[in-house]
Amino acid sequence: MFIKAYIDEEKTLFLETFFDGEYDRKNFSTLLDNIESDMEVLAEHELTQEYLQ
């Protein structure tokens, strides 16, 4: 997983990620692909659906 998702005490949704090291186009592209995959997992999770209602 590349995204940390959490809800604070005010029920605000936060998403965080981290890119370590110097910018490299290929590595950054890989990070974006992994974030996209994580977002799909997050969107399909039952607790996400409950939060969005």
PDB file of C-alpha atoms in Angstrom:
ATOM      1  CA  MET A   1       0.000   0.000   0.000  1.00  0.00           C
ATOM      2  CA  PHE A   2       1.202   3.454  -0.894  1.00  0.00           C
ATOM      3  CA  ILE A   3      -1.615   5.538   0.556  1.00  0.00           C
ATOM      4  CA  LYS A   4      -2.344   6.036   4.217  1.00  0.00           C
ATOM      5  CA  ALA A   5      -6.019   6.888   4.700  1.00  0.00           C
ATOM      6  CA  TYR A   6      -7.523   7.946   7.994  1.00  0.00           C
ATOM      7  CA  ILE A   7     -10.372   9.944   9.503  1.00  0.00           C
ATOM      8  CA  ASP A   8      -9.709  12.447  12.279  1.00  0.00           C
ATOM      9  CA  GLU A   9     -11.916  13.259  15.264  1.00  0.00           C
ATOM     10  CA  GLU A  10     -13.892  15.730  13.122  1.00  0.00           C
ATOM     11  CA  LYS A  11     -14.585  12.951  10.584  1.00  0.00           C
ATOM     12  CA  THR A  12     -12.373  14.543   7.939  1.00  0.00           C
ATOM     13  CA  LEU A  13     -10.858  12.050   5.483  1.00  0.00           C
ATOM     14  CA  PHE A  14      -7.094  12.364   4.953  1.00  0.00           C
ATOM     15  CA  LEU A  15      -4.977  10.623   2.325  1.00  0.00           C
ATOM     16  CA  GLU A  16      -1.175  10.652   2.562  1.00  0.00           C
ATOM     17  CA  THR A  17       1.649   9.246   0.483  1.00  0.00           C
ATOM     18  CA  PHE A  18       5.407   9.651   0.476  1.00  0.00           C
ATOM     19  CA  PHE A  19       8.005   9.724  -2.287  1.00  0.00           C
ATOM     20  CA  ASP A  20      11.548   9.142  -1.020  1.00  0.00           C
ATOM     21  CA  GLY A  21      14.702  10.335  -2.728  1.00  0.00           C
ATOM     22  CA  GLU A  22      15.419  12.524  -5.709  1.00  0.00           C
ATOM     23  CA  TYR A  23      12.870  12.887  -8.487  1.00  0.00           C
ATOM     24  CA  ASP A  24      13.088  10.160 -11.088  1.00  0.00           C
ATOM     25  CA  ARG A  25      10.465  10.081 -13.814  1.00  0.00           C
ATOM     26  CA  LYS A  26      10.191   6.264 -13.920  1.00  0.00           C
ATOM     27  CA  ASN A  27       9.964   5.866 -10.127  1.00  0.00           C
ATOM     28  CA  PHE A  28       7.439   8.686  -9.849  1.00  0.00           C
ATOM     29  CA  SER A  29       5.342   7.084 -12.588  1.00  0.00           C
ATOM     30  CA  THR A  30       5.431   3.802 -10.649  1.00  0.00           C
ATOM     31  CA  LEU A  31       4.319   5.638  -7.507  1.00  0.00           C
ATOM     32  CA  LEU A  32       1.364   7.157  -9.386  1.00  0.00           C
ATOM     33  CA  ASP A  33       0.370   3.719 -10.724  1.00  0.00           C
ATOM     34  CA  ASN A  34       0.488   2.312  -7.189  1.00  0.00           C
ATOM     35  CA  ILE A  35      -1.563   5.207  -5.841  1.00  0.00           C
ATOM     36  CA  GLU A  36      -4.178   4.568  -8.513  1.00  0.00           C
ATOM     37  CA  SER A  37      -4.331   0.916  -7.465  1.00  0.00           C
ATOM     38  CA  ASP A  38      -4.657   1.882  -3.787  1.00  0.00           C
ATOM     39  CA  MET A  39      -7.460   4.322  -4.622  1.00  0.00           C
ATOM     40  CA  GLU A  40      -9.385   1.488  -6.269  1.00  0.00           C
ATOM     41  CA  VAL A  41      -8.985  -0.631  -3.127  1.00  0.00           C
ATOM     42  CA  LEU A  42     -10.075   2.290  -0.955  1.00  0.00           C
ATOM     43  CA  ALA A  43     -13.098   3.055  -3.142  1.00  0.00           C
ATOM     44  CA  GLU A  44     -14.291  -0.552  -2.984  1.00  0.00           C
ATOM     45  CA  HIS A  45     -13.855  -0.955   0.791  1.00  0.00           C
ATOM     46  CA  GLU A  46     -17.129  -1.225   2.712  1.00  0.00           C
ATOM     47  CA  LEU A  47     -16.065   1.342   5.318  1.00  0.00           C
ATOM     48  CA  THR A  48     -15.349   3.883   2.570  1.00  0.00           C
ATOM     49  CA  GLN A  49     -18.847   3.425   1.248  1.00  0.00           C
ATOM     50  CA  GLU A  50     -20.241   3.845   4.754  1.00  0.00           C
ATOM     51  CA  TYR A  51     -18.200   7.053   5.297  1.00  0.00           C
ATOM     52  CA  LEU A  52     -19.405   8.572   2.014  1.00  0.00           C
ATOM     53  CA  GLN A  53     -23.091   8.105   2.845  1.00  0.00           C
TER      54      GLN A  53
END
